[in-house]
Tab-separated table of C-alpha atoms in Angstrom:
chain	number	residue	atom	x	y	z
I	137	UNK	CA	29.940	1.640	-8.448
I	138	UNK	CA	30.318	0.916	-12.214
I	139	UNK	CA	27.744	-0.537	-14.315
I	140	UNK	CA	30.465	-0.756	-17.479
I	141	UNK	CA	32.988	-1.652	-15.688
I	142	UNK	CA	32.138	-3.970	-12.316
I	143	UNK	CA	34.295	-4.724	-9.551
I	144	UNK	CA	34.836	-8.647	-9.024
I	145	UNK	CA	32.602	-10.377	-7.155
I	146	UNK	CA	33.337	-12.785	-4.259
I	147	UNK	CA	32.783	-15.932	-6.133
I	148	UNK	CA	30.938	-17.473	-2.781
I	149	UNK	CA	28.292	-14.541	-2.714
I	150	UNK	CA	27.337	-15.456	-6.614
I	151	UNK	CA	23.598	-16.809	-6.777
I	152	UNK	CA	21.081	-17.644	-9.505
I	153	UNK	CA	18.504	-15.457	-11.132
I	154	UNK	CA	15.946	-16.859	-8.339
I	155	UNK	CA	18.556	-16.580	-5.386
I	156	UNK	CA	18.994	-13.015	-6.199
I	157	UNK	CA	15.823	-11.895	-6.580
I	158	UNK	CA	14.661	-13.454	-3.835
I	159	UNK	CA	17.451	-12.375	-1.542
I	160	UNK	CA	16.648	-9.042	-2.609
I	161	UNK	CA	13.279	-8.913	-2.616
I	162	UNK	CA	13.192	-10.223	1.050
I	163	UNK	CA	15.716	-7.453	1.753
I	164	UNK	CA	18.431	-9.468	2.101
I	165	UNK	CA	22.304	-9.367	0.499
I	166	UNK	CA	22.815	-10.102	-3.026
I	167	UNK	CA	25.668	-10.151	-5.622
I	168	UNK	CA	24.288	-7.952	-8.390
I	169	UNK	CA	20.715	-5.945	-8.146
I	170	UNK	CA	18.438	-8.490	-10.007
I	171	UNK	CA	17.352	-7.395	-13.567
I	172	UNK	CA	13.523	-7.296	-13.714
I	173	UNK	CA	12.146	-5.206	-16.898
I	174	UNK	CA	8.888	-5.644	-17.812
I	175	UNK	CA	8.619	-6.565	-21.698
I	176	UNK	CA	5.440	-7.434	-23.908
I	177	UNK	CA	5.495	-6.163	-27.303
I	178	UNK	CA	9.307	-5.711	-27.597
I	179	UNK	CA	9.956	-9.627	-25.921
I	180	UNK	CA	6.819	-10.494	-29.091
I	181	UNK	CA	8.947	-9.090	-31.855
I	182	UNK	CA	12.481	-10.106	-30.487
I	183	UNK	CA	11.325	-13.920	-31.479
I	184	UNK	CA	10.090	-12.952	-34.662
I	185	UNK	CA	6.258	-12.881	-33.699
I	186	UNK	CA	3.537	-10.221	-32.945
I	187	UNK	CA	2.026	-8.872	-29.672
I	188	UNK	CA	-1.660	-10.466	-31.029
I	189	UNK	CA	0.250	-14.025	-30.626
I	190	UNK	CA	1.902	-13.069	-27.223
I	191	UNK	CA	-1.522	-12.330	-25.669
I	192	UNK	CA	-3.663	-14.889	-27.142
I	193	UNK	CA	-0.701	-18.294	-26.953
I	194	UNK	CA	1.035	-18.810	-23.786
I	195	UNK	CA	3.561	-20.802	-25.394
I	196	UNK	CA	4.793	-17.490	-27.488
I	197	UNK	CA	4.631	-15.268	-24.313
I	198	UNK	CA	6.959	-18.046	-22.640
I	199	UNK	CA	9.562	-18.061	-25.268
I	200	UNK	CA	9.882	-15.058	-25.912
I	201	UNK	CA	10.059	-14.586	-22.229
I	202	UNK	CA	12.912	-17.391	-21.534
I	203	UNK	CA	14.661	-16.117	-25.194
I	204	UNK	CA	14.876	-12.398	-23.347
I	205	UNK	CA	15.697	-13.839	-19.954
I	206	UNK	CA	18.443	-15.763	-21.354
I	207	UNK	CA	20.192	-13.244	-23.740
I	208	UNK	CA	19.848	-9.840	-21.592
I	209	UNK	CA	20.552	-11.505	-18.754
I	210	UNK	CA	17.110	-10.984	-16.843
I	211	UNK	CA	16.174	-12.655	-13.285
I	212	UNK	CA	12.311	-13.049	-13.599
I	213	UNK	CA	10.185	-14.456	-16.391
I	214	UNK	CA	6.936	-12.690	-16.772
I	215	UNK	CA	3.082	-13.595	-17.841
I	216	UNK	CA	1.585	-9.800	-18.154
I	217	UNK	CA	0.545	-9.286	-21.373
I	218	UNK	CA	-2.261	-7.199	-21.369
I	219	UNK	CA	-5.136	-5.708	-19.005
I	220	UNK	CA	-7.844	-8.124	-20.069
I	221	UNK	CA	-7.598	-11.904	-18.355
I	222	UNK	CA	-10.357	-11.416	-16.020
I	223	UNK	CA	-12.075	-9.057	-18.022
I	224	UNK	CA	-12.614	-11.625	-20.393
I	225	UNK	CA	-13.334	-13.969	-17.270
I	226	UNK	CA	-16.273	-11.483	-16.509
I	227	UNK	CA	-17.551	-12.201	-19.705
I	228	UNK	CA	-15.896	-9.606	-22.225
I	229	UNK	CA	-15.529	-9.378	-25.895
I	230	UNK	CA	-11.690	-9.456	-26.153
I	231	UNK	CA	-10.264	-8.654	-30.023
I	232	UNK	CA	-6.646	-9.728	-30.689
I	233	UNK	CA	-4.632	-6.849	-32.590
I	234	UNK	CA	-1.343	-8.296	-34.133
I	235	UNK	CA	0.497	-5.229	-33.330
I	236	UNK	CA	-1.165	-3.567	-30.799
I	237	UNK	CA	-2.674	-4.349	-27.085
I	238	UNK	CA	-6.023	-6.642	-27.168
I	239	UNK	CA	-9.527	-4.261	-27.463
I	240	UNK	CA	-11.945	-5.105	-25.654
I	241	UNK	CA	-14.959	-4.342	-27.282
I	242	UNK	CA	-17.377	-2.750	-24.922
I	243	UNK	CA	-16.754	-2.899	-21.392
I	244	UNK	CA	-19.506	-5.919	-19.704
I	245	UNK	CA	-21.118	-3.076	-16.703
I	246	UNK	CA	-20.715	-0.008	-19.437
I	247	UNK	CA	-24.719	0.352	-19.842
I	248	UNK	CA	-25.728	-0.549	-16.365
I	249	UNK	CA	-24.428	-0.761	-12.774
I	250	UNK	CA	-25.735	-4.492	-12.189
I	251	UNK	CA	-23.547	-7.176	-11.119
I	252	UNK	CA	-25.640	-9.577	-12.228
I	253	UNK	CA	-24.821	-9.239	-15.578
I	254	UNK	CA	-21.423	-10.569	-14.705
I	255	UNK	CA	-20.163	-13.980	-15.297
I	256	UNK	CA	-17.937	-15.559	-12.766
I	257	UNK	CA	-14.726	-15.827	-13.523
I	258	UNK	CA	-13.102	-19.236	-13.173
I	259	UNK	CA	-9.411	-19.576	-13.176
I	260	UNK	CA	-9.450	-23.088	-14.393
I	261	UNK	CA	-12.448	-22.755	-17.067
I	262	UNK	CA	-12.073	-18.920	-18.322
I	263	UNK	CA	-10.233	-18.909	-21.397
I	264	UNK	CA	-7.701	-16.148	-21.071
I	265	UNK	CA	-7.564	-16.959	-17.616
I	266	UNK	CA	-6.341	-20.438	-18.132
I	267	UNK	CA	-3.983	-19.449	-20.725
I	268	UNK	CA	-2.578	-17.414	-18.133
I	269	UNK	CA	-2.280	-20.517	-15.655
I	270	UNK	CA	-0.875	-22.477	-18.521
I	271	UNK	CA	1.972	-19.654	-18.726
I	272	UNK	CA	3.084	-20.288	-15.209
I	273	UNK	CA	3.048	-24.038	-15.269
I	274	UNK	CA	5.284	-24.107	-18.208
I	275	UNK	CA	7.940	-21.902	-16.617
I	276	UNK	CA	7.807	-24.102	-13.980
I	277	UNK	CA	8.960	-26.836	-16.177
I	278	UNK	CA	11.330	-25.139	-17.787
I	279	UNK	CA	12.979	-22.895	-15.286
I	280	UNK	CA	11.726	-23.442	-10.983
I	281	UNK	CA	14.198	-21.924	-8.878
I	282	UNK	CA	16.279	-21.110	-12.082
I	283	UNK	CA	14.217	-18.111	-12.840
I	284	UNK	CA	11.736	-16.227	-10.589
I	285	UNK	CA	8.302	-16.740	-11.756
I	286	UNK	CA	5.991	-13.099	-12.022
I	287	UNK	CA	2.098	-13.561	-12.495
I	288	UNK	CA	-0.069	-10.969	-12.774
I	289	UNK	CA	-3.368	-9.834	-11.825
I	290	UNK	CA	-5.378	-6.551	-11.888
I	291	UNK	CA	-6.055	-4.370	-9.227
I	292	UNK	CA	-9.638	-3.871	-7.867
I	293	UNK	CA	-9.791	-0.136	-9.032
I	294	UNK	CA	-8.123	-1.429	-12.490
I	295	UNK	CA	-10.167	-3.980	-12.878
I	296	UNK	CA	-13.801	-2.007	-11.951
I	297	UNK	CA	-12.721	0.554	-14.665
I	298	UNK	CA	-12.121	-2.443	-17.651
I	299	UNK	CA	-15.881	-3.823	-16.342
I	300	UNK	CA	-17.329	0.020	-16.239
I	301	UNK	CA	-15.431	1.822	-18.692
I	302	UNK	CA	-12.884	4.512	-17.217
I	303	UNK	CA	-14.856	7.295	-17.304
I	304	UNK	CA	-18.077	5.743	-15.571
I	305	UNK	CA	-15.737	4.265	-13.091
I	306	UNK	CA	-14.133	6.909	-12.254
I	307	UNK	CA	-17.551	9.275	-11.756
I	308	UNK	CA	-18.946	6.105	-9.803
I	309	UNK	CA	-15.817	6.864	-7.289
I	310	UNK	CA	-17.586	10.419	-6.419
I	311	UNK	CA	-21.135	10.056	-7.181
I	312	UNK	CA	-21.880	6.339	-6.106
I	313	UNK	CA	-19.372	5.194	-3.922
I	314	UNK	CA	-21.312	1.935	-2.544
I	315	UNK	CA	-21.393	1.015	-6.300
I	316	UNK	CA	-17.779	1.268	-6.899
I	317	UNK	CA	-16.752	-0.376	-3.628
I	318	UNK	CA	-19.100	-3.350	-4.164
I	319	UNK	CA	-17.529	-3.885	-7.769
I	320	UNK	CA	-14.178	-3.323	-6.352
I	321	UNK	CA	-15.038	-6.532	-3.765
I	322	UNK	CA	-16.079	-8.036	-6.479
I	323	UNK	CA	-13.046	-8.114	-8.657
I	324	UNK	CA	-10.663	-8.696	-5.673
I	325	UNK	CA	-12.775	-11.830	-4.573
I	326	UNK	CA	-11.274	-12.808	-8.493
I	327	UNK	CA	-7.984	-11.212	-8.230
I	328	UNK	CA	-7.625	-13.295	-4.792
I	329	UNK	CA	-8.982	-16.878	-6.445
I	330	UNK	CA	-6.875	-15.986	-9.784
I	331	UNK	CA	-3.464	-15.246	-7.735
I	332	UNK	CA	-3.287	-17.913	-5.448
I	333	UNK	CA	-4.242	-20.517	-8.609
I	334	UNK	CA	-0.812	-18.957	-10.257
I	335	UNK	CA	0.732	-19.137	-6.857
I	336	UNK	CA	-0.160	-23.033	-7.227
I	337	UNK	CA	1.105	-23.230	-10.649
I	338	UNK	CA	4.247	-22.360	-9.590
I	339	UNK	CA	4.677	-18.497	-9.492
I	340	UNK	CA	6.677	-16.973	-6.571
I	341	UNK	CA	5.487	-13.086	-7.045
I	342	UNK	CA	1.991	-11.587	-8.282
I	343	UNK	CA	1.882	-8.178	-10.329
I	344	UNK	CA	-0.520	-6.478	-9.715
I	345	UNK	CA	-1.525	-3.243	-12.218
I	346	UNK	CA	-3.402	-0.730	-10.840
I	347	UNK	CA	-2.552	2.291	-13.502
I	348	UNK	CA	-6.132	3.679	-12.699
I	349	UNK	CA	-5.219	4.912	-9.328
I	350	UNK	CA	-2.526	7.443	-10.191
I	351	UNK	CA	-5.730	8.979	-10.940
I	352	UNK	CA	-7.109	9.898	-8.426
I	353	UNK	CA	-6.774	12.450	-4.973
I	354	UNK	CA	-4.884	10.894	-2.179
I	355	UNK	CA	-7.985	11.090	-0.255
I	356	UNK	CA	-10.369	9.482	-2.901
I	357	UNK	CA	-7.228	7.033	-3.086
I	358	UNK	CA	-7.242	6.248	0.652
I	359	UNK	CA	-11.042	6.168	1.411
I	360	UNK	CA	-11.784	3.808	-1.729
I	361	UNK	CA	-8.861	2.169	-3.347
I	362	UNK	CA	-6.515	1.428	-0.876
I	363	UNK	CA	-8.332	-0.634	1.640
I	364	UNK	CA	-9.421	-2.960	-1.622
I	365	UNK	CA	-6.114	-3.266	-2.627
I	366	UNK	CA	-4.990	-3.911	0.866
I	367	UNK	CA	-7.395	-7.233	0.723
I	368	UNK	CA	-6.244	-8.126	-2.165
I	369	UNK	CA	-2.125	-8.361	-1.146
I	370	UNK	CA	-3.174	-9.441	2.023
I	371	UNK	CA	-5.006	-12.851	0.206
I	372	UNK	CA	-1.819	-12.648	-2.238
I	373	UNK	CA	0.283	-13.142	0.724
I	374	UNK	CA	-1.846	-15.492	2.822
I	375	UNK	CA	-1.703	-17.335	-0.146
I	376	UNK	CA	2.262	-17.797	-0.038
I	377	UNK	CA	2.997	-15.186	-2.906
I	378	UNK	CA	5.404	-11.844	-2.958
I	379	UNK	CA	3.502	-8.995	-4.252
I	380	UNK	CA	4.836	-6.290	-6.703
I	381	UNK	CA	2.451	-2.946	-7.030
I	382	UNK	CA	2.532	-1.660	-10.466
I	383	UNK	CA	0.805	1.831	-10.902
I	384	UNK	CA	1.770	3.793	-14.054
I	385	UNK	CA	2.070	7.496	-14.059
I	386	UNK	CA	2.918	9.714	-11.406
I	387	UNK	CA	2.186	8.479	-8.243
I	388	UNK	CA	4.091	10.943	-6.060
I	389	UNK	CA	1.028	11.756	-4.269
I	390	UNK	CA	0.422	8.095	-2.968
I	391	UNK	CA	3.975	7.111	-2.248
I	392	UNK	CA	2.774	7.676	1.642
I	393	UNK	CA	0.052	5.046	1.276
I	394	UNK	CA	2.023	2.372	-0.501
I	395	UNK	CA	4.018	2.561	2.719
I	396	UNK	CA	0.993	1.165	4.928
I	397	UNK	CA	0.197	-1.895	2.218
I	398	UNK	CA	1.294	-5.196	2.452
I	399	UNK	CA	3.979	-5.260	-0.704
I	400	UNK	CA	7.218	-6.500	-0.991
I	401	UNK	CA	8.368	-4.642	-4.321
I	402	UNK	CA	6.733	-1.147	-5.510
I	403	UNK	CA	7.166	0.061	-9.120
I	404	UNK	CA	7.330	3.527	-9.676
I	405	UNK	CA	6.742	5.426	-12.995
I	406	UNK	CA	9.707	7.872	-14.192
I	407	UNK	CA	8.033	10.856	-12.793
I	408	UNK	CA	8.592	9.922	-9.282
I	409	UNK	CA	11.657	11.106	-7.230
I	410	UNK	CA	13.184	7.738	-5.907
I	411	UNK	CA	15.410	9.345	-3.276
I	412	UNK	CA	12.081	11.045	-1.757
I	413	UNK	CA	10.329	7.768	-2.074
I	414	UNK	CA	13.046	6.080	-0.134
I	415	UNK	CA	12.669	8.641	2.509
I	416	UNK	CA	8.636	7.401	2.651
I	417	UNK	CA	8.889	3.960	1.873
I	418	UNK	CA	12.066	3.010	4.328
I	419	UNK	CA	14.374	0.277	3.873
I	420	UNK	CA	11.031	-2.218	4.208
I	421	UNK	CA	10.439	-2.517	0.547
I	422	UNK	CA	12.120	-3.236	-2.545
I	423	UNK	CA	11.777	-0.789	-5.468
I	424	UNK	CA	12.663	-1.384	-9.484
I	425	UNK	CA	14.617	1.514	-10.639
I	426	UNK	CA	12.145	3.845	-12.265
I	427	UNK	CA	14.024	4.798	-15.638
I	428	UNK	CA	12.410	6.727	-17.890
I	429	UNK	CA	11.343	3.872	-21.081
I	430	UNK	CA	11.199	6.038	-23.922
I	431	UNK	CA	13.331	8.572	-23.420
I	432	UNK	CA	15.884	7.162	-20.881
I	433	UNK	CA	15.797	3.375	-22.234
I	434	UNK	CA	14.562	3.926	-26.198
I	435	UNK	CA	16.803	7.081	-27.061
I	436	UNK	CA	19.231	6.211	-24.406
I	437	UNK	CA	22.564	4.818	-25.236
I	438	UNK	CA	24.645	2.189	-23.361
I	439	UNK	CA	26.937	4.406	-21.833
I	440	UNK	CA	23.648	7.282	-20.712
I	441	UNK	CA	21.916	3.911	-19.627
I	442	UNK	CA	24.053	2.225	-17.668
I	443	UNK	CA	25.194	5.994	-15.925
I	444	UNK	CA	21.143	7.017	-15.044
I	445	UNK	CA	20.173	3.151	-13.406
I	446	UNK	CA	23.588	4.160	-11.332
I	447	UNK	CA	22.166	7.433	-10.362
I	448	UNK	CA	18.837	5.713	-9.626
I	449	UNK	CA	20.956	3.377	-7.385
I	450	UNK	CA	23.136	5.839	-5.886
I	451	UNK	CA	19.553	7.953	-4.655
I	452	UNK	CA	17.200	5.168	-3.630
I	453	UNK	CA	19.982	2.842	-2.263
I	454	UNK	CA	18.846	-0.804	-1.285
I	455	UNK	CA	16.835	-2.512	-1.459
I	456	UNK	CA	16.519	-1.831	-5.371
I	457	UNK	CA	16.170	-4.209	-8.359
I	458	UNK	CA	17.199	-2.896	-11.687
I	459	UNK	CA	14.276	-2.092	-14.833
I	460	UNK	CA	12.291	1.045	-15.961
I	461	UNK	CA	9.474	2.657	-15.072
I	462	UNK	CA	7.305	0.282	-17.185
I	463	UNK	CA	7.347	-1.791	-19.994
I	464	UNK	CA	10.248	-1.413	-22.516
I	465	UNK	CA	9.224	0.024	-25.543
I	466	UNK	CA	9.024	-1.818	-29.073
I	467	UNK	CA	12.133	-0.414	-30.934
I	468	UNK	CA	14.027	-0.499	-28.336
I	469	UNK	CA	17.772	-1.390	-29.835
I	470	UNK	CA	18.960	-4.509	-28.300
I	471	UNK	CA	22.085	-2.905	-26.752
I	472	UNK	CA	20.337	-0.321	-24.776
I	473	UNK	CA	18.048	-3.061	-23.044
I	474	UNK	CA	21.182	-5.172	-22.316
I	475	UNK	CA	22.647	-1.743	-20.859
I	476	UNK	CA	19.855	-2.126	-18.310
I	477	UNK	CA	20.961	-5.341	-17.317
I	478	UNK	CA	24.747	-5.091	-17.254
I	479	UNK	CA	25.730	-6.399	-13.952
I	480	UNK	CA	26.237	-3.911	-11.086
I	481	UNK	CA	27.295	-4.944	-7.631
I	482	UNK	CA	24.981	-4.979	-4.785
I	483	UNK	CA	26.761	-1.898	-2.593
I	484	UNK	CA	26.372	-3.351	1.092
């Protein structure tokens, strides 16, 4: 298997970006693995814009989206951008930073635990929300079945932690666990409504970022987050959408519950051994090969690329779609990121 230099391909087995991921993600045969990076600030600047614009305007998050997807040769178009859709939904201050993530300004529950204070997010009405919405129904127009479509929501322990603050949320996990669970209800009653409105817009797959949870104990992780989160990908699903987990950080030590919930794709963070999360995982789910952004990706060169997504290949096996372990950085020289997506065959 050579990412530099592949072997031909059997002309009837070639597919489009959508085929493949799809085929893949439903662990079925494909030609190449499918080429899924997740980009934000780096996709902002490649057009000539800022990461303030790319949050704030769908129409800059879509072309510089379709401009990536077309000239690295990506399979998915993407509408993450930042943490803050719903947040802002729940009736957040959210400050635009031209070349940084959005603030937001104090989190809505950071004073008091009362859900009252809360306004309810509305897909169709909530600002950021909408823009969001707006994101998917112009890929649609532009690319269905060309291009698979990501949205993106937040996780319920994610989400709790934006409305609380992290450091309140995470004490409300040990010292007032009704609390955290009933805000954690709470935002996946919203992450349900919000997915299943991109869903109708057109997307095929919801992200859904849960960095918060890398966090915590396995325990903590079982009793508290996981059956939340297993709600939420179960509406997600019932809904008609594939679900991709995305938890930052080292997760190593809740690789064994990922394998009970309801996912089709898991990303895992750099730090996590992909051959022993194989082992857990089984040949059920897909993964994205987990390669290290910065240092792997950023400082990387073609040929050091293209050899450590093989590696990550030749350890995890299928079914695998190619990327890092999150977002590529800003910086990032354009021949290292279309490293990550030279073609490489789909070993049977």
């Amino acid at each position: 298997m050579n990412a530099s230099r592949p072997k031909r391909l059997n002309r009837s087995l070639l597919l489009n970006s959508y085929q493949r991921y799809m085929a893949v993600a439903k662990r079925e045969k494909a030609d190449i693995l499918p080429r899924v990076p997740i980009l934000m600030q780096f996709a902002a600047e490649h057009i000539g814009s800022n990461y303030g614009a790319f949050a704030s305007d769908y129409r800059v998050l879509v072309e510089a989206n379709l401009r990536c997807a077309e000239e690295f040769g990506f399979d998915q178009v993407s509408t993450i951008s930042d943490p803050y859709r719903e947040t802002q939904g729940f009736g957040a201050e959210i400050h635009y930073v031209r070349d940084g993530v959005p603030r937001c300004v104090r989190p809505p529950l950071g004073n008091a635990k009362d859900l009252r204070l809360l306004k309810k997010p509305n897909p169709r009405r909530s600002t950021r929300m909408l823009d969001r919405l707006r994101a998917v129904e112009a890929y649609k127009k532009a690319v269905h079945h060309t291009y698979s479509i990501l949205g993106w929501v937040e996780g319920p322990a994610a989400e709790a932690a934006d409305l609380r603050g992290v450091t309140n949320f995470l004490m409300d996990l040990v010292l007032d666990a009704p609390f955290a669970r009933e805000l954690m209800e709470l935002c996946v009653e919203v992450g349900i409504a919000f997915a299943k409105a991109q869903i109708d817009a057109g997307a095929d797959t919801i992200g859904v970022g849960d960095a918060i949870a890398s966090q915590v104990s396995p325990d903590l992780y079982a009793e508290m987050i996981f059956p939340l989160e297993q709600r939420l990908f179960e509406g997600i699903k019932t809904a008609g959408g594939l679900v991709r987990l995305h938890i930052c950080g080292d997760t190593t030590h809740l690789v064994p519950c990922f394998a009970r919930l309801p996912v089709d794709i898991v990303d895992l963070d750099w730090q996590v051994d992909m051959a022993k999360a194989r082992e857990i995982l089984g040949r059920g789910k897909a993964m994205v090969a987990n390669l290290d952004p910065a240092n792997a990706v950023k400082r990387g060169t073609p040929t050091s690329i293209q050899k450590a997504l093989r590696d990550v290949y030749k350890a995890a096996g299928n079914p695998l779609l190619a990327g890092a372990g999150c977002e590529i950085p800003p910086g990032t020289a354009a021949e290292n990121l279309k490293a990550l997506c030279a073609p490489i065959r789909y070993q049977s």
